[in-house]
Amino acid sequence: MELVDGGSSAHPGSALSAAIANRVASVITIFFGRMYGLGNTDKFDITQGVESRWRELAGFPQSEKLIRQVRSHALKWRERLVDADSVGAPMVVSTIDAVRAVIDTPAGQDGGVAPASAAALQVALHFDRTTVAAPEGSSSWAAYELKGQASLFDMVASYDEGFTQSGLHDLRNESGAQSLVYRSAMKALLQPRR
């Protein structure tokens, strides 16, 4: 297996923060798609901040222009939604915080793990306050989130000799698969009530 190029870009903390934020990132896409229409193309996708980190972890250069755009849009939408009365807004605000934890911490540092983890847990706690049932096998959304984060930590810890491209790919795929549960939950939450 080939070791990831770029030295510190394959840092476990950078990978973990990206994976944790990736678990909840679909909440943003579903919220804006439902609130502003699927055909609305003038809304900037804040989740590109997480995608940018994955690309950087794979050895590609980070686009500073893209990161500036993500920061700008994340701040704007967070300010608009923090006191919004919209269903799902609290989850989106916390997800934006998870994305910001990823992009505001330079690759190669652990600093983004704790804030991304806390923000993702906050998303789960918001879901616990709704009528959306906890995922199968979990007593609550918070329990689901903590188990999911623990599985990601275990994956990273299993790479004793450092990350490989394959290992990073597996971590990204696992966090993406876990995000489908949040995606479905957000769809259920935003479903029109009859």
PDB file of C-alpha atoms in Angstrom:
ATOM      1  CA  MET A   1       0.000   0.000   0.000  1.00  0.00           C
ATOM      2  CA  GLU A   2       1.232   3.428  -0.898  1.00  0.00           C
ATOM      3  CA  LEU A   3       1.740   5.962   1.860  1.00  0.00           C
ATOM      4  CA  VAL A   4      -0.082   9.252   1.470  1.00  0.00           C
ATOM      5  CA  ASP A   5       2.061  12.007   0.034  1.00  0.00           C
ATOM      6  CA  GLY A   6       2.195  15.353   1.748  1.00  0.00           C
ATOM      7  CA  GLY A   7       3.535  14.461   5.172  1.00  0.00           C
ATOM      8  CA  SER A   8       1.365  16.192   7.756  1.00  0.00           C
ATOM      9  CA  SER A   9      -1.653  16.274   5.431  1.00  0.00           C
ATOM     10  CA  ALA A  10      -2.308  12.647   6.447  1.00  0.00           C
ATOM     11  CA  HIS A  11      -2.429  13.533  10.130  1.00  0.00           C
ATOM     12  CA  PRO A  12      -4.927  11.426  12.122  1.00  0.00           C
ATOM     13  CA  GLY A  13      -6.569  14.497  13.690  1.00  0.00           C
ATOM     14  CA  SER A  14      -7.214  16.049  10.286  1.00  0.00           C
ATOM     15  CA  ALA A  15      -8.708  12.811   9.015  1.00  0.00           C
ATOM     16  CA  LEU A  16     -10.873  12.340  12.111  1.00  0.00           C
ATOM     17  CA  SER A  17     -12.286  15.857  12.066  1.00  0.00           C
ATOM     18  CA  ALA A  18     -13.150  15.467   8.364  1.00  0.00           C
ATOM     19  CA  ALA A  19     -14.760  12.068   8.979  1.00  0.00           C
ATOM     20  CA  ILE A  20     -16.801  13.319  11.941  1.00  0.00           C
ATOM     21  CA  ALA A  21     -18.069  16.364  10.033  1.00  0.00           C
ATOM     22  CA  ASN A  22     -18.736  14.173   7.000  1.00  0.00           C
ATOM     23  CA  ARG A  23     -21.152  12.046   9.092  1.00  0.00           C
ATOM     24  CA  VAL A  24     -23.533  14.980   9.569  1.00  0.00           C
ATOM     25  CA  ALA A  25     -22.812  17.105   6.471  1.00  0.00           C
ATOM     26  CA  SER A  26     -25.790  15.797   4.487  1.00  0.00           C
ATOM     27  CA  VAL A  27     -28.066  17.641   6.935  1.00  0.00           C
ATOM     28  CA  ILE A  28     -27.047  20.897   5.229  1.00  0.00           C
ATOM     29  CA  THR A  29     -27.777  19.684   1.708  1.00  0.00           C
ATOM     30  CA  ILE A  30     -31.201  18.273   2.606  1.00  0.00           C
ATOM     31  CA  PHE A  31     -32.195  21.378   4.567  1.00  0.00           C
ATOM     32  CA  PHE A  32     -31.340  23.816   1.794  1.00  0.00           C
ATOM     33  CA  GLY A  33     -32.790  21.545  -0.874  1.00  0.00           C
ATOM     34  CA  ARG A  34     -36.103  21.350   0.973  1.00  0.00           C
ATOM     35  CA  MET A  35     -36.198  24.970   2.089  1.00  0.00           C
ATOM     36  CA  TYR A  36     -35.063  26.559  -1.164  1.00  0.00           C
ATOM     37  CA  GLY A  37     -35.853  23.964  -3.822  1.00  0.00           C
ATOM     38  CA  LEU A  38     -33.794  21.265  -5.459  1.00  0.00           C
ATOM     39  CA  GLY A  39     -33.265  23.374  -8.566  1.00  0.00           C
ATOM     40  CA  ASN A  40     -31.812  26.301  -6.656  1.00  0.00           C
ATOM     41  CA  THR A  41     -28.232  26.577  -7.898  1.00  0.00           C
ATOM     42  CA  ASP A  42     -27.293  29.948  -6.467  1.00  0.00           C
ATOM     43  CA  LYS A  43     -26.774  28.579  -2.952  1.00  0.00           C
ATOM     44  CA  PHE A  44     -23.138  27.767  -2.225  1.00  0.00           C
ATOM     45  CA  ASP A  45     -22.548  24.266  -0.851  1.00  0.00           C
ATOM     46  CA  ILE A  46     -20.863  24.759   2.518  1.00  0.00           C
ATOM     47  CA  THR A  47     -19.991  21.068   2.679  1.00  0.00           C
ATOM     48  CA  GLN A  48     -17.282  21.774   0.093  1.00  0.00           C
ATOM     49  CA  GLY A  49     -15.128  22.628   3.117  1.00  0.00           C
ATOM     50  CA  VAL A  50     -15.144  18.971   4.155  1.00  0.00           C
ATOM     51  CA  GLU A  51     -14.579  17.849   0.561  1.00  0.00           C
ATOM     52  CA  SER A  52     -11.616  20.212   0.338  1.00  0.00           C
ATOM     53  CA  ARG A  53     -10.045  18.620   3.426  1.00  0.00           C
ATOM     54  CA  TRP A  54     -10.490  15.121   1.966  1.00  0.00           C
ATOM     55  CA  ARG A  55      -8.740  16.258  -1.206  1.00  0.00           C
ATOM     56  CA  GLU A  56      -5.954  17.809   0.849  1.00  0.00           C
ATOM     57  CA  LEU A  57      -5.562  14.590   2.854  1.00  0.00           C
ATOM     58  CA  ALA A  58      -5.197  12.733  -0.445  1.00  0.00           C
ATOM     59  CA  GLY A  59      -2.244  14.953  -1.326  1.00  0.00           C
ATOM     60  CA  PHE A  60      -3.864  17.599  -3.506  1.00  0.00           C
ATOM     61  CA  PRO A  61      -3.277  21.303  -2.791  1.00  0.00           C
ATOM     62  CA  GLN A  62      -5.992  23.110  -0.881  1.00  0.00           C
ATOM     63  CA  SER A  63      -7.812  25.914  -2.668  1.00  0.00           C
ATOM     64  CA  GLU A  64      -7.586  28.992  -0.462  1.00  0.00           C
ATOM     65  CA  LYS A  65     -10.239  30.678  -2.601  1.00  0.00           C
ATOM     66  CA  LEU A  66     -12.661  27.827  -1.939  1.00  0.00           C
ATOM     67  CA  ILE A  67     -11.943  27.880   1.808  1.00  0.00           C
ATOM     68  CA  ARG A  68     -12.562  31.656   1.907  1.00  0.00           C
ATOM     69  CA  GLN A  69     -15.899  31.103   0.134  1.00  0.00           C
ATOM     70  CA  VAL A  70     -16.868  28.315   2.542  1.00  0.00           C
ATOM     71  CA  ARG A  71     -15.993  30.481   5.560  1.00  0.00           C
ATOM     72  CA  SER A  72     -17.953  33.424   4.184  1.00  0.00           C
ATOM     73  CA  HIS A  73     -21.055  31.418   3.355  1.00  0.00           C
ATOM     74  CA  ALA A  74     -20.883  29.378   6.556  1.00  0.00           C
ATOM     75  CA  LEU A  75     -20.757  32.528   8.662  1.00  0.00           C
ATOM     76  CA  LYS A  76     -23.582  34.161   6.709  1.00  0.00           C
ATOM     77  CA  TRP A  77     -25.884  31.118   6.946  1.00  0.00           C
ATOM     78  CA  ARG A  78     -25.043  30.438  10.569  1.00  0.00           C
ATOM     79  CA  GLU A  79     -25.987  34.010  11.508  1.00  0.00           C
ATOM     80  CA  ARG A  80     -29.250  33.740   9.556  1.00  0.00           C
ATOM     81  CA  LEU A  81     -30.220  30.385  11.058  1.00  0.00           C
ATOM     82  CA  VAL A  82     -29.019  30.621  14.661  1.00  0.00           C
ATOM     83  CA  ASP A  83     -32.274  32.247  15.806  1.00  0.00           C
ATOM     84  CA  ALA A  84     -34.456  30.955  12.974  1.00  0.00           C
ATOM     85  CA  ASP A  85     -37.723  29.282  13.746  1.00  0.00           C
ATOM     86  CA  SER A  86     -37.363  26.827  10.868  1.00  0.00           C
ATOM     87  CA  VAL A  87     -37.640  23.111  11.500  1.00  0.00           C
ATOM     88  CA  GLY A  88     -34.148  21.686  11.170  1.00  0.00           C
ATOM     89  CA  ALA A  89     -32.312  24.990  11.567  1.00  0.00           C
ATOM     90  CA  PRO A  90     -30.626  23.980  14.869  1.00  0.00           C
ATOM     91  CA  MET A  91     -29.186  20.873  13.203  1.00  0.00           C
ATOM     92  CA  VAL A  92     -27.846  22.950  10.305  1.00  0.00           C
ATOM     93  CA  VAL A  93     -26.228  25.490  12.646  1.00  0.00           C
ATOM     94  CA  SER A  94     -24.424  22.694  14.506  1.00  0.00           C
ATOM     95  CA  THR A  95     -23.391  21.050  11.233  1.00  0.00           C
ATOM     96  CA  ILE A  96     -21.984  24.363  10.026  1.00  0.00           C
ATOM     97  CA  ASP A  97     -19.955  24.442  13.254  1.00  0.00           C
ATOM     98  CA  ALA A  98     -18.589  20.966  12.431  1.00  0.00           C
ATOM     99  CA  VAL A  99     -17.586  22.104   8.940  1.00  0.00           C
ATOM    100  CA  ARG A 100     -15.935  25.218  10.346  1.00  0.00           C
ATOM    101  CA  ALA A 101     -13.962  23.063  12.810  1.00  0.00           C
ATOM    102  CA  VAL A 102     -12.522  21.204   9.816  1.00  0.00           C
ATOM    103  CA  ILE A 103     -11.603  24.241   7.735  1.00  0.00           C
ATOM    104  CA  ASP A 104     -10.441  26.433  10.611  1.00  0.00           C
ATOM    105  CA  THR A 105      -7.847  23.899  11.772  1.00  0.00           C
ATOM    106  CA  PRO A 106      -4.790  23.546   9.561  1.00  0.00           C
ATOM    107  CA  ALA A 107      -4.144  20.071   8.193  1.00  0.00           C
ATOM    108  CA  GLY A 108      -1.709  18.219  10.392  1.00  0.00           C
ATOM    109  CA  GLN A 109      -3.202  19.398  13.673  1.00  0.00           C
ATOM    110  CA  ASP A 110      -5.547  17.729  16.161  1.00  0.00           C
ATOM    111  CA  GLY A 111      -7.344  20.965  17.033  1.00  0.00           C
ATOM    112  CA  GLY A 112     -10.370  20.290  14.846  1.00  0.00           C
ATOM    113  CA  VAL A 113     -11.299  16.931  16.364  1.00  0.00           C
ATOM    114  CA  ALA A 114     -12.868  18.154  19.620  1.00  0.00           C
ATOM    115  CA  PRO A 115     -14.957  20.986  18.108  1.00  0.00           C
ATOM    116  CA  ALA A 116     -16.085  18.810  15.167  1.00  0.00           C
ATOM    117  CA  SER A 117     -16.982  16.017  17.581  1.00  0.00           C
ATOM    118  CA  ALA A 118     -18.904  18.370  19.881  1.00  0.00           C
ATOM    119  CA  ALA A 119     -20.769  19.969  16.982  1.00  0.00           C
ATOM    120  CA  ALA A 120     -21.755  16.583  15.513  1.00  0.00           C
ATOM    121  CA  LEU A 121     -22.948  15.447  18.944  1.00  0.00           C
ATOM    122  CA  GLN A 122     -24.999  18.654  19.144  1.00  0.00           C
ATOM    123  CA  VAL A 123     -26.667  17.709  15.823  1.00  0.00           C
ATOM    124  CA  ALA A 124     -27.638  14.375  17.387  1.00  0.00           C
ATOM    125  CA  LEU A 125     -28.944  16.051  20.549  1.00  0.00           C
ATOM    126  CA  HIS A 126     -31.138  18.298  18.395  1.00  0.00           C
ATOM    127  CA  PHE A 127     -32.537  15.194  16.674  1.00  0.00           C
ATOM    128  CA  ASP A 128     -33.246  13.717  20.111  1.00  0.00           C
ATOM    129  CA  ARG A 129     -35.595  16.676  20.704  1.00  0.00           C
ATOM    130  CA  THR A 130     -37.659  15.844  17.588  1.00  0.00           C
ATOM    131  CA  THR A 131     -40.166  13.167  16.674  1.00  0.00           C
ATOM    132  CA  VAL A 132     -37.634  11.406  14.414  1.00  0.00           C
ATOM    133  CA  ALA A 133     -36.928   8.009  15.957  1.00  0.00           C
ATOM    134  CA  ALA A 134     -33.382   7.113  16.918  1.00  0.00           C
ATOM    135  CA  PRO A 135     -31.579   4.850  14.449  1.00  0.00           C
ATOM    136  CA  GLU A 136     -32.162   1.136  14.831  1.00  0.00           C
ATOM    137  CA  GLY A 137     -29.927  -0.344  17.487  1.00  0.00           C
ATOM    138  CA  SER A 138     -29.496   2.941  19.372  1.00  0.00           C
ATOM    139  CA  SER A 139     -31.498   4.220  22.307  1.00  0.00           C
ATOM    140  CA  SER A 140     -31.022   7.829  21.194  1.00  0.00           C
ATOM    141  CA  TRP A 141     -29.464   9.963  18.487  1.00  0.00           C
ATOM    142  CA  ALA A 142     -26.713  10.919  20.919  1.00  0.00           C
ATOM    143  CA  ALA A 143     -25.889   7.243  21.503  1.00  0.00           C
ATOM    144  CA  TYR A 144     -25.838   6.672  17.735  1.00  0.00           C
ATOM    145  CA  GLU A 145     -23.478   9.599  17.203  1.00  0.00           C
ATOM    146  CA  LEU A 146     -21.097   8.578  19.959  1.00  0.00           C
ATOM    147  CA  LYS A 147     -20.967   4.977  18.691  1.00  0.00           C
ATOM    148  CA  GLY A 148     -20.309   6.237  15.164  1.00  0.00           C
ATOM    149  CA  GLN A 149     -17.539   8.540  16.298  1.00  0.00           C
ATOM    150  CA  ALA A 150     -16.029   5.720  18.355  1.00  0.00           C
ATOM    151  CA  SER A 151     -15.976   3.481  15.279  1.00  0.00           C
ATOM    152  CA  LEU A 152     -14.130   6.193  13.333  1.00  0.00           C
ATOM    153  CA  PHE A 153     -11.595   6.606  16.147  1.00  0.00           C
ATOM    154  CA  ASP A 154     -11.099   2.819  16.136  1.00  0.00           C
ATOM    155  CA  MET A 155     -10.494   2.857  12.381  1.00  0.00           C
ATOM    156  CA  VAL A 156      -7.827   5.540  12.728  1.00  0.00           C
ATOM    157  CA  ALA A 157      -6.191   3.765  15.677  1.00  0.00           C
ATOM    158  CA  SER A 158      -5.974   0.549  13.650  1.00  0.00           C
ATOM    159  CA  TYR A 159      -3.459   2.144  11.269  1.00  0.00           C
ATOM    160  CA  ASP A 160      -0.356   1.553  13.372  1.00  0.00           C
ATOM    161  CA  GLU A 161       2.067   2.377  10.569  1.00  0.00           C
ATOM    162  CA  GLY A 162       0.318   5.523   9.405  1.00  0.00           C
ATOM    163  CA  PHE A 163      -2.381   6.208   6.889  1.00  0.00           C
ATOM    164  CA  THR A 164      -2.371   4.850   3.407  1.00  0.00           C
ATOM    165  CA  GLN A 165      -4.438   6.134   0.515  1.00  0.00           C
ATOM    166  CA  SER A 166      -6.539   3.012   0.983  1.00  0.00           C
ATOM    167  CA  GLY A 167      -7.022   3.720   4.698  1.00  0.00           C
ATOM    168  CA  LEU A 168      -8.099   7.301   4.069  1.00  0.00           C
ATOM    169  CA  HIS A 169     -10.479   6.059   1.381  1.00  0.00           C
ATOM    170  CA  ASP A 170     -11.967   3.531   3.833  1.00  0.00           C
ATOM    171  CA  LEU A 171     -12.384   6.206   6.532  1.00  0.00           C
ATOM    172  CA  ARG A 172     -14.088   8.573   4.107  1.00  0.00           C
ATOM    173  CA  ASN A 173     -16.382   5.840   2.798  1.00  0.00           C
ATOM    174  CA  GLU A 174     -17.346   4.709   6.297  1.00  0.00           C
ATOM    175  CA  SER A 175     -18.197   8.233   7.433  1.00  0.00           C
ATOM    176  CA  GLY A 176     -20.142   8.768   4.216  1.00  0.00           C
ATOM    177  CA  ALA A 177     -22.120   5.576   4.739  1.00  0.00           C
ATOM    178  CA  GLN A 178     -22.917   6.641   8.296  1.00  0.00           C
ATOM    179  CA  SER A 179     -24.110  10.020   6.997  1.00  0.00           C
ATOM    180  CA  LEU A 180     -26.973   8.360   5.140  1.00  0.00           C
ATOM    181  CA  VAL A 181     -28.754   7.899   8.460  1.00  0.00           C
ATOM    182  CA  TYR A 182     -28.641  11.651   9.092  1.00  0.00           C
ATOM    183  CA  ARG A 183     -29.731  12.306   5.526  1.00  0.00           C
ATOM    184  CA  SER A 184     -32.806  10.109   5.964  1.00  0.00           C
ATOM    185  CA  ALA A 185     -33.583  11.648   9.347  1.00  0.00           C
ATOM    186  CA  MET A 186     -33.450  15.190   7.966  1.00  0.00           C
ATOM    187  CA  LYS A 187     -35.748  14.182   5.115  1.00  0.00           C
ATOM    188  CA  ALA A 188     -38.189  12.705   7.639  1.00  0.00           C
ATOM    189  CA  LEU A 189     -38.004  15.795   9.826  1.00  0.00           C
ATOM    190  CA  LEU A 190     -38.712  18.143   6.924  1.00  0.00           C
ATOM    191  CA  GLN A 191     -41.492  15.965   5.488  1.00  0.00           C
ATOM    192  CA  PRO A 192     -44.693  18.010   5.254  1.00  0.00           C
ATOM    193  CA  ARG A 193     -47.118  17.021   8.020  1.00  0.00           C
ATOM    194  CA  ARG A 194     -50.630  16.018   6.997  1.00  0.00           C
TER     195      ARG A 194
END
